[in-house]
Amino acid sequence: MQHSFVIVACFIAGCEDGDSAPDSLAVDATSSADSASDAPGIELPMIPDAEDLDPQENAVRISLIADELERSVAGQSFAGFGYNGMSPGPTIRANVGDTVTVEFVNMLEESTTVHWHGLSVPNAMDGAAWIDAPVPAEAGFTYQFVVDHPGTYWYHPHMDVSRQVDLGLYGAIVVSSPDEPAPDHDIVLMLDAWAEYDENDPDHHQLPPDPETVVWTVNGAVQPTFALEDGQSARVRVVNASNTSYVALDWAGAIWIGGDQGLLAAAAPAQSVVLAPGNRRDFEVLAPATLSTALWTSAGGSTLGASRTLLEMVGTGETTALDWPFPGTTTSLDPAYTDVVYVFSGGGGQGDWLINGEAWPNVTTETVSLDEITIIEVRNLSETHHPFHLHGHRFEVLSIDGVAPAIATFADTIDVAIRSTVRLRLLANNPGDWLVHCHLLGHEDNGMMGILRVN
Ligand code: C2O
Ligand code: CU
């Protein structure tokens, strides 16, 4: 059984004029991934780009409005949230060096903020609710920052995070560089995990992390199809916007070219590419093929069961491979001292999730020196994975359980496996008090968050 819904409406003033108005996001309303697999897929919903309201060259000005939104996912309708009348929200596109101004208006009946995940923005623009007062209902805030590094980023609230993100508040940010080739298609895929809607818990419908029962949506649709024309090139930017669910992507016919912080040091096979919640991974498609995920869980990584189709890519032939300026850098040497240790623990019957034995907001601020190299060690003593995320910075991964990555690896969110230790090299070049937290949003909301002060 299959229906189609149109979930996007123009609820907002000003939405009807201009390119940023969403046309429609058709959602495959098939009730489970299994029954969808033998149905002809619906077309991949393309996330509209936010309209740039500033005619100047090095400036991008966006109007972003958070509001309630009637949503329909996997055959179930519910009262959710969206930006500019859609979920995912519009993709903000800019060139490296641009000044981005986001005129944000909160039409929700509750406070919210917008956080720019992965970007080095000034501290006051970070949307971290405990520093700035959050944006109250029916109020606005103008965020402004320079995008200084090419890559795929995303935005989401940092207030009642688990619930507000779950209800649909997230969108992508693409920062392009003239040094990178421009493909025929530059496509954003925002992944989210969907579990059966629970009327007793209407605000948390995507929580169960069981990879067997979770239904993945791609730009809001279940198992959509994208037709790639012969000879066309495509860069596909995948964002894991799920609260708690991981993917391990396999994509025959594609190569893995980018991570959290732009191009990789060298291309890698598109096999078992894990995205924890918050991670981004970019691919170049060389021949049309199915994008799938192996079953993967925060309780111990890969697990038994058939892999799931996320996106069918159809077409007749090969594309033209592009020439990416991979830098080829190797991993920096580990200086073998440590400035900051974060120990992740808790959960189980103990309630709170802890960093260094403390639960937010009763935490000890760690301080590091501005513009100096800081070595951070993250140890996970608990029985579940935790994606470690630091605001306002990018870091290099020095080692995972003592093994250095083969190529230099830059990130803002790194999965730390059960009983694992990850060492990170950080140039702490952005002054302020920055959040450090687990990006399993339920953990973050239940204590697993701290502050790194750079001054
Ligand atoms: Cu995407 Cu503090 O988070
Ligand atoms: Cu966690």
Short mmCIF file of C-alpha atoms and ligand atoms in Angstrom, two decimals:
data_model
loop_
_atom_site.label_atom_id
_atom_site.label_comp_id
_atom_site.label_asym_id
_atom_site.label_seq_id
_atom_site.Cartn_x
_atom_site.Cartn_y
_atom_site.Cartn_z
CA MET A 1 0.00 0.00 0.00
CA GLN A 2 1.33 3.34 -0.90
CA HIS A 3 0.13 6.91 -0.68
CA SER A 4 1.73 10.19 -1.35
CA PHE A 5 1.41 13.25 0.81
CA VAL A 6 2.46 16.78 0.31
CA ILE A 7 3.76 17.91 3.67
CA VAL A 8 4.91 21.38 2.88
CA ALA A 9 2.63 24.34 3.08
CA CYS A 10 3.39 28.01 3.11
CA PHE A 11 2.42 28.87 6.65
CA ILE A 12 4.63 31.87 6.79
CA ALA A 13 4.36 35.40 5.60
CA GLY A 14 6.67 36.25 2.75
CA CYS A 15 7.08 32.63 1.82
CA GLU A 16 5.10 32.98 -1.37
CA ASP A 17 7.51 35.29 -3.15
CA GLY A 18 10.86 34.04 -4.26
CA ASP A 19 12.91 30.96 -4.79
CA SER A 20 13.08 29.89 -1.19
CA ALA A 21 9.42 28.93 -1.21
CA PRO A 22 9.24 25.17 -1.02
CA ASP A 23 7.29 23.50 -3.77
CA SER A 24 6.58 20.23 -2.17
CA LEU A 25 8.26 17.47 -0.30
CA ALA A 26 6.46 14.37 -1.30
CA VAL A 27 6.68 11.71 1.36
CA ASP A 28 6.37 8.03 0.71
CA ALA A 29 3.84 6.95 3.23
CA THR A 30 4.62 3.28 3.11
CA SER A 31 4.29 1.95 6.60
CA SER A 32 7.59 0.09 6.81
CA ALA A 33 10.88 -0.11 5.04
CA ASP A 34 10.24 -3.71 4.13
CA SER A 35 7.02 -3.12 2.24
CA ALA A 36 8.59 -0.10 0.58
CA SER A 37 11.36 -2.18 -0.88
CA ASP A 38 9.17 -3.80 -3.50
CA ALA A 39 7.18 -0.65 -4.28
CA PRO A 40 8.39 1.68 -7.02
CA GLY A 41 10.26 4.42 -5.18
CA ILE A 42 9.06 7.98 -5.19
CA GLU A 43 11.36 10.64 -6.48
CA LEU A 44 13.99 11.94 -4.08
CA PRO A 45 12.62 15.16 -2.54
CA MET A 46 15.17 17.90 -3.19
CA ILE A 47 15.64 20.26 -0.27
CA PRO A 48 15.17 23.83 -1.57
CA ASP A 49 18.05 26.26 -1.14
CA ALA A 50 17.42 29.22 1.13
CA GLU A 51 17.02 32.37 -0.93
CA ASP A 52 19.96 34.76 -0.68
CA LEU A 53 18.37 38.17 -0.03
CA ASP A 54 21.65 40.09 -0.34
CA PRO A 55 22.75 40.98 -3.87
CA GLN A 56 26.35 41.65 -2.77
CA GLU A 57 28.97 39.12 -3.75
CA ASN A 58 30.54 38.13 -0.46
CA ALA A 59 27.38 38.29 1.58
CA VAL A 60 24.54 35.83 2.05
CA ARG A 61 21.41 36.94 3.89
CA ILE A 62 18.76 34.40 4.78
CA SER A 63 15.36 34.63 6.42
CA LEU A 64 14.78 31.62 8.67
CA ILE A 65 11.51 31.09 10.51
CA ALA A 66 10.85 28.27 12.97
CA ASP A 67 7.21 27.31 13.18
CA GLU A 68 4.86 24.47 13.82
CA LEU A 69 4.40 22.20 10.85
CA GLU A 70 1.97 19.41 10.15
CA ARG A 71 4.26 16.59 9.10
CA SER A 72 3.73 13.18 7.60
CA VAL A 73 6.42 10.56 7.73
CA ALA A 74 6.18 6.89 6.86
CA GLY A 75 2.38 7.05 6.70
CA GLN A 76 1.91 8.82 10.02
CA SER A 77 0.86 12.41 10.45
CA PHE A 78 1.75 14.45 13.47
CA ALA A 79 2.24 18.01 14.71
CA GLY A 80 5.93 18.72 14.23
CA PHE A 81 8.21 21.68 13.70
CA GLY A 82 9.97 23.06 10.63
CA TYR A 83 11.97 25.96 9.25
CA ASN A 84 10.39 28.12 6.51
CA GLY A 85 7.49 25.67 6.35
CA MET A 86 9.55 22.56 5.71
CA SER A 87 11.53 19.82 7.38
CA PRO A 88 14.39 19.47 6.59
CA GLY A 89 14.76 23.26 6.54
CA PRO A 90 16.20 25.01 3.48
CA THR A 91 19.85 24.42 2.61
CA ILE A 92 21.98 27.49 3.28
CA ARG A 93 24.61 27.76 0.54
CA ALA A 94 27.61 30.10 0.71
CA ASN A 95 31.13 30.39 -0.63
CA VAL A 96 34.15 30.21 1.60
CA GLY A 97 34.87 33.71 2.95
CA ASP A 98 31.26 34.87 2.74
CA THR A 99 29.58 36.71 5.58
CA VAL A 100 26.36 34.86 6.37
CA THR A 101 23.54 36.73 8.07
CA VAL A 102 20.53 34.76 9.23
CA GLU A 103 17.50 36.78 10.25
CA PHE A 104 15.85 34.26 12.52
CA VAL A 105 12.26 34.53 13.76
CA ASN A 106 10.79 32.15 16.31
CA MET A 107 7.10 31.51 15.61
CA LEU A 108 6.97 28.50 17.96
CA GLU A 109 5.12 28.76 21.25
CA GLU A 110 8.37 28.09 23.10
CA SER A 111 11.95 29.34 23.18
CA THR A 112 14.58 28.03 20.80
CA THR A 113 18.00 28.87 19.34
CA VAL A 114 19.88 28.03 16.15
CA HIS A 115 23.26 26.34 16.47
CA TRP A 116 25.63 26.10 13.46
CA HIS A 117 27.03 22.62 13.86
CA GLY A 118 30.64 22.30 12.70
CA LEU A 119 31.24 25.96 11.83
CA SER A 120 33.75 28.14 13.68
CA VAL A 121 31.37 30.99 14.45
CA PRO A 122 31.93 33.74 17.06
CA ASN A 123 30.92 32.49 20.49
CA ALA A 124 27.93 34.85 20.79
CA MET A 125 26.54 33.47 17.49
CA ASP A 126 26.77 29.82 18.52
CA GLY A 127 23.15 29.46 19.61
CA ALA A 128 24.14 27.80 22.85
CA ALA A 129 21.24 28.62 25.10
CA TRP A 130 23.10 28.93 28.34
CA ILE A 131 25.20 31.86 27.11
CA ASP A 132 22.81 33.86 24.96
CA ALA A 133 19.36 34.10 26.28
CA PRO A 134 17.38 31.77 24.04
CA VAL A 135 15.10 33.37 21.45
CA PRO A 136 11.64 33.56 23.09
CA ALA A 137 8.40 32.81 21.29
CA GLU A 138 7.53 35.46 18.70
CA ALA A 139 10.95 37.07 18.99
CA GLY A 140 13.86 37.15 16.59
CA PHE A 141 17.63 37.13 16.57
CA THR A 142 20.12 37.97 13.84
CA TYR A 143 22.98 35.52 13.60
CA GLN A 144 26.05 36.63 11.66
CA PHE A 145 29.33 34.85 10.97
CA VAL A 146 31.97 34.34 8.30
CA VAL A 147 32.20 30.85 6.80
CA ASP A 148 35.94 30.23 6.68
CA HIS A 149 36.16 26.58 5.64
CA PRO A 150 34.52 24.62 2.80
CA GLY A 151 32.42 21.59 3.71
CA THR A 152 29.02 20.26 4.71
CA TYR A 153 27.57 21.50 7.98
CA TRP A 154 24.12 21.68 9.53
CA TYR A 155 21.96 23.79 11.81
CA HIS A 156 19.61 22.80 14.61
CA PRO A 157 18.33 24.21 17.94
CA HIS A 158 20.39 24.03 21.13
CA MET A 159 17.45 24.30 23.49
CA ASP A 160 15.39 21.30 24.56
CA VAL A 161 17.58 19.76 21.87
CA SER A 162 16.46 16.16 21.71
CA ARG A 163 12.80 17.08 21.41
CA GLN A 164 13.11 20.10 19.08
CA VAL A 165 15.41 18.29 16.65
CA ASP A 166 13.20 15.22 16.77
CA LEU A 167 10.16 17.27 15.82
CA GLY A 168 11.90 18.41 12.64
CA LEU A 169 14.13 21.43 13.30
CA TYR A 170 17.25 20.87 11.23
CA GLY A 171 18.77 21.88 7.89
CA ALA A 172 22.06 21.75 6.00
CA ILE A 173 24.74 24.35 5.31
CA VAL A 174 26.97 23.93 2.27
CA VAL A 175 30.16 26.00 2.04
CA SER A 176 31.69 25.79 -1.43
CA SER A 177 35.20 26.63 -2.53
CA PRO A 178 36.40 27.80 -5.96
CA ASP A 179 39.26 25.29 -5.52
CA GLU A 180 36.86 22.34 -5.75
CA PRO A 181 35.20 21.18 -8.97
CA ALA A 182 31.53 22.07 -9.44
CA PRO A 183 29.58 18.90 -10.27
CA ASP A 184 26.36 18.84 -12.32
CA HIS A 185 24.49 17.91 -9.15
CA ASP A 186 25.37 19.00 -5.61
CA ILE A 187 22.82 17.12 -3.54
CA VAL A 188 22.13 17.15 0.20
CA LEU A 189 20.67 14.02 1.80
CA MET A 190 19.45 14.56 5.34
CA LEU A 191 18.96 11.23 7.08
CA ASP A 192 16.62 10.79 10.00
CA ALA A 193 15.47 7.71 11.84
CA TRP A 194 11.83 7.08 12.41
CA ALA A 195 10.13 4.74 14.85
CA GLU A 196 6.44 4.04 15.33
CA TYR A 197 4.60 7.13 16.52
CA ASP A 198 3.62 6.82 20.18
CA GLU A 199 0.55 8.84 21.16
CA ASN A 200 1.61 8.70 24.80
CA ASP A 201 4.91 10.32 23.91
CA PRO A 202 4.06 12.62 21.01
CA ASP A 203 7.25 14.65 21.28
CA HIS A 204 9.64 11.74 20.93
CA HIS A 205 8.80 9.57 18.00
CA GLN A 206 12.25 8.63 16.82
CA LEU A 207 13.84 7.34 19.98
CA PRO A 208 14.15 3.56 19.77
CA PRO A 209 17.67 2.90 18.50
CA ASP A 210 16.93 -0.68 17.47
CA PRO A 211 18.28 -0.77 13.90
CA GLU A 212 15.90 -3.61 13.03
CA THR A 213 12.77 -1.54 13.58
CA VAL A 214 13.97 1.93 12.68
CA VAL A 215 12.79 3.35 9.34
CA TRP A 216 15.25 5.76 7.76
CA THR A 217 13.99 8.79 5.90
CA VAL A 218 16.02 10.61 3.26
CA ASN A 219 14.93 14.25 2.94
CA GLY A 220 11.70 13.09 4.59
CA ALA A 221 11.00 10.16 2.22
CA VAL A 222 11.41 6.43 2.66
CA GLN A 223 13.61 4.78 0.02
CA PRO A 224 13.31 7.46 -2.67
CA THR A 225 14.80 7.20 -6.15
CA PHE A 226 17.10 9.59 -7.96
CA ALA A 227 17.65 9.32 -11.71
CA LEU A 228 21.15 10.30 -12.77
CA GLU A 229 21.51 11.13 -16.43
CA ASP A 230 24.26 9.62 -18.48
CA GLY A 231 27.57 11.41 -18.11
CA GLN A 232 26.50 13.72 -15.30
CA SER A 233 28.60 14.18 -12.19
CA ALA A 234 27.17 14.25 -8.68
CA ARG A 235 28.50 15.21 -5.26
CA VAL A 236 26.23 13.87 -2.55
CA ARG A 237 26.46 15.31 0.96
CA VAL A 238 24.99 13.04 3.63
CA VAL A 239 24.02 14.45 7.05
CA ASN A 240 22.95 12.20 9.92
CA ALA A 241 20.32 14.35 11.66
CA SER A 242 18.97 11.46 13.72
CA ASN A 243 18.87 11.78 17.51
CA THR A 244 20.34 8.41 18.34
CA SER A 245 20.70 6.18 15.28
CA TYR A 246 23.86 5.35 13.34
CA VAL A 247 24.31 4.33 9.72
CA ALA A 248 27.14 2.36 8.12
CA LEU A 249 26.87 3.32 4.46
CA ASP A 250 27.73 1.17 1.47
CA TRP A 251 27.59 2.69 -1.98
CA ALA A 252 28.88 0.67 -4.91
CA GLY A 253 29.76 3.03 -7.72
CA ALA A 254 30.64 5.92 -5.42
CA ILE A 255 33.81 7.09 -3.70
CA TRP A 256 33.99 8.72 -0.30
CA ILE A 257 35.47 12.21 -0.69
CA GLY A 258 34.53 14.34 2.32
CA GLY A 259 33.93 14.26 6.07
CA ASP A 260 32.76 16.60 8.82
CA GLN A 261 35.22 19.30 7.79
CA GLY A 262 35.38 19.23 4.01
CA LEU A 263 37.42 17.13 1.61
CA LEU A 264 39.25 14.11 3.02
CA ALA A 265 43.04 14.05 2.76
CA ALA A 266 42.55 11.32 0.12
CA ALA A 267 39.58 9.53 -1.43
CA ALA A 268 38.43 6.35 0.30
CA PRO A 269 36.15 3.43 -0.60
CA ALA A 270 32.43 4.04 0.03
CA GLN A 271 32.15 0.93 2.19
CA SER A 272 31.08 0.76 5.82
CA VAL A 273 31.22 4.53 6.14
CA VAL A 274 29.84 5.12 9.63
CA LEU A 275 27.95 8.29 10.49
CA ALA A 276 27.15 8.84 14.13
CA PRO A 277 24.38 11.37 14.85
CA GLY A 278 25.81 14.78 13.84
CA ASN A 279 28.36 13.45 11.32
CA ARG A 280 28.54 14.40 7.62
CA ARG A 281 30.08 12.38 4.78
CA ASP A 282 30.42 13.45 1.12
CA PHE A 283 30.51 11.11 -1.87
CA GLU A 284 31.13 11.39 -5.57
CA VAL A 285 28.88 9.14 -7.62
CA LEU A 286 30.73 7.41 -10.47
CA ALA A 287 27.93 5.09 -11.60
CA PRO A 288 24.29 4.87 -10.51
CA ALA A 289 23.86 2.35 -7.67
CA THR A 290 21.90 1.80 -4.48
CA LEU A 291 22.91 3.60 -1.28
CA SER A 292 22.34 1.26 1.64
CA THR A 293 23.18 0.99 5.32
CA ALA A 294 24.24 -2.06 7.25
CA LEU A 295 22.51 -2.42 10.60
CA TRP A 296 24.59 -0.59 13.16
CA THR A 297 23.91 0.27 16.79
CA SER A 298 25.34 2.41 19.57
CA ALA A 299 25.26 -0.75 21.71
CA GLY A 300 28.25 -2.23 19.89
CA GLY A 301 28.55 -1.34 16.21
CA SER A 302 27.59 -3.63 13.39
CA THR A 303 24.88 -6.13 14.12
CA LEU A 304 23.19 -9.02 12.35
CA GLY A 305 20.44 -8.47 9.82
CA ALA A 306 19.94 -7.55 6.20
CA SER A 307 21.13 -4.12 5.13
CA ARG A 308 18.56 -1.43 4.33
CA THR A 309 18.17 0.56 1.15
CA LEU A 310 18.26 4.31 1.76
CA LEU A 311 18.25 5.64 -1.81
CA GLU A 312 17.89 4.02 -5.20
CA MET A 313 19.99 5.74 -7.83
CA VAL A 314 19.04 4.75 -11.33
CA GLY A 315 20.60 5.59 -14.65
CA THR A 316 22.20 4.07 -17.66
CA GLY A 317 25.87 4.70 -17.47
CA GLU A 318 29.00 6.11 -16.02
CA THR A 319 29.55 9.67 -14.94
CA THR A 320 32.61 11.78 -15.56
CA ALA A 321 34.97 11.55 -12.61
CA LEU A 322 35.96 14.91 -11.17
CA ASP A 323 39.39 16.00 -10.08
CA TRP A 324 39.32 16.77 -6.36
CA PRO A 325 42.24 18.66 -4.78
CA PHE A 326 42.90 16.09 -2.03
CA PRO A 327 45.82 17.40 0.05
CA GLY A 328 47.24 13.95 0.85
CA THR A 329 48.32 14.98 4.36
CA THR A 330 49.27 12.35 6.89
CA THR A 331 48.22 12.35 10.54
CA SER A 332 50.12 14.72 12.85
CA LEU A 333 52.50 13.15 15.36
CA ASP A 334 51.03 12.59 18.79
CA PRO A 335 53.15 14.64 21.23
CA ALA A 336 52.27 12.07 23.92
CA TYR A 337 51.16 14.59 26.52
CA THR A 338 47.52 15.35 27.34
CA ASP A 339 45.98 18.70 28.23
CA VAL A 340 42.37 17.71 28.80
CA VAL A 341 40.86 14.31 29.59
CA TYR A 342 37.16 13.64 29.15
CA VAL A 343 35.87 10.41 30.65
CA PHE A 344 32.40 9.35 29.46
CA SER A 345 30.41 7.14 31.81
CA GLY A 346 26.99 6.55 33.26
CA GLY A 347 23.71 5.28 31.98
CA GLY A 348 22.32 1.90 32.74
CA GLY A 349 20.47 1.99 36.03
CA GLN A 350 22.38 5.07 37.15
CA GLY A 351 20.23 7.69 35.44
CA ASP A 352 22.49 10.52 34.35
CA TRP A 353 25.11 10.36 31.65
CA LEU A 354 28.37 11.80 32.90
CA ILE A 355 31.54 13.49 31.69
CA ASN A 356 34.35 13.27 34.25
CA GLY A 357 31.78 12.06 36.78
CA GLU A 358 29.68 15.22 36.44
CA ALA A 359 26.27 15.91 34.93
CA TRP A 360 25.33 19.17 33.25
CA PRO A 361 24.86 21.86 34.51
CA ASN A 362 26.96 21.03 37.60
CA VAL A 363 30.21 20.74 35.68
CA THR A 364 33.81 21.90 36.04
CA THR A 365 34.93 24.21 33.23
CA GLU A 366 38.14 23.05 31.54
CA THR A 367 40.34 25.93 30.34
CA VAL A 368 42.85 25.91 27.47
CA SER A 369 45.04 28.65 25.99
CA LEU A 370 43.92 30.59 22.95
CA ASP A 371 45.86 29.86 19.75
CA GLU A 372 47.75 26.96 21.27
CA ILE A 373 47.68 23.31 20.36
CA THR A 374 45.65 21.36 22.90
CA ILE A 375 45.68 17.58 23.15
CA ILE A 376 42.37 16.09 24.27
CA GLU A 377 41.85 12.48 25.27
CA VAL A 378 38.33 11.04 25.35
CA ARG A 379 37.86 7.76 27.20
CA ASN A 380 34.59 5.89 27.06
CA LEU A 381 34.04 3.73 30.14
CA SER A 382 30.38 3.02 29.45
CA GLU A 383 28.48 0.27 27.68
CA THR A 384 27.39 2.33 24.69
CA HIS A 385 29.07 4.39 21.97
CA HIS A 386 29.11 8.18 22.34
CA PRO A 387 29.76 10.69 19.52
CA PHE A 388 32.01 13.37 21.08
CA HIS A 389 31.21 16.87 19.71
CA LEU A 390 33.02 20.16 20.36
CA HIS A 391 31.49 23.51 19.34
CA GLY A 392 33.27 26.29 17.45
CA HIS A 393 36.30 24.27 16.32
CA ARG A 394 37.58 21.49 14.14
CA PHE A 395 40.03 18.96 15.57
CA GLU A 396 42.33 16.34 14.11
CA VAL A 397 42.03 12.71 15.16
CA LEU A 398 45.47 11.58 16.39
CA SER A 399 44.55 8.02 17.28
CA ILE A 400 41.76 5.60 18.07
CA ASP A 401 42.84 3.02 20.66
CA GLY A 402 46.45 3.85 19.91
CA VAL A 403 46.19 3.53 16.13
CA ALA A 404 46.70 6.69 14.06
CA PRO A 405 44.42 7.16 11.03
CA ALA A 406 46.22 6.47 7.74
CA ILE A 407 45.46 9.98 6.52
CA ALA A 408 44.90 13.24 8.37
CA THR A 409 41.29 13.25 9.62
CA PHE A 410 39.54 16.46 10.69
CA ALA A 411 36.18 16.43 12.43
CA ASP A 412 33.92 18.17 14.91
CA THR A 413 32.08 14.99 15.96
CA ILE A 414 33.87 11.68 16.50
CA ASP A 415 32.31 8.43 17.58
CA VAL A 416 33.96 6.90 20.63
CA ALA A 417 33.25 3.18 20.82
CA ILE A 418 32.62 1.19 23.99
CA ARG A 419 35.75 1.10 26.19
CA SER A 420 37.65 3.04 23.53
CA THR A 421 40.08 5.93 23.84
CA VAL A 422 40.37 8.63 21.19
CA ARG A 423 43.11 11.27 21.14
CA LEU A 424 42.49 14.62 19.45
CA ARG A 425 44.69 17.53 18.42
CA LEU A 426 42.97 20.91 18.65
CA LEU A 427 44.19 24.32 17.60
CA ALA A 428 42.06 26.26 20.08
CA ASN A 429 41.79 29.40 17.96
CA ASN A 430 38.24 30.54 18.73
CA PRO A 431 37.87 32.34 22.08
CA GLY A 432 34.92 31.68 24.36
CA ASP A 433 33.11 29.09 26.42
CA TRP A 434 32.27 26.19 24.10
CA LEU A 435 29.95 23.26 24.64
CA VAL A 436 31.42 19.78 24.60
CA HIS A 437 28.86 16.99 24.52
CA CYS A 438 27.68 13.63 23.37
CA HIS A 439 25.63 13.94 20.16
CA LEU A 440 23.23 11.18 21.18
CA LEU A 441 20.76 13.90 22.04
CA GLY A 442 19.08 12.00 24.87
CA HIS A 443 22.48 11.68 26.55
CA GLU A 444 23.21 15.37 25.99
CA ASP A 445 19.87 16.32 27.53
CA ASN A 446 20.57 14.02 30.50
CA GLY A 447 23.88 15.40 31.63
CA MET A 448 26.55 14.45 29.09
CA MET A 449 27.69 17.99 28.37
CA GLY A 450 30.45 20.29 29.61
CA ILE A 451 32.30 23.51 28.80
CA LEU A 452 35.72 24.02 27.24
CA ARG A 453 36.92 27.58 27.86
CA VAL A 454 39.36 28.98 25.31
CA ASN A 455 41.05 32.19 26.46
CU1 C2O B 1 24.95 19.41 16.68
CU2 C2O B 1 25.94 20.97 20.37
O1 C2O B 1 25.43 20.18 18.54
CU CU B 2 26.33 9.52 24.71
#
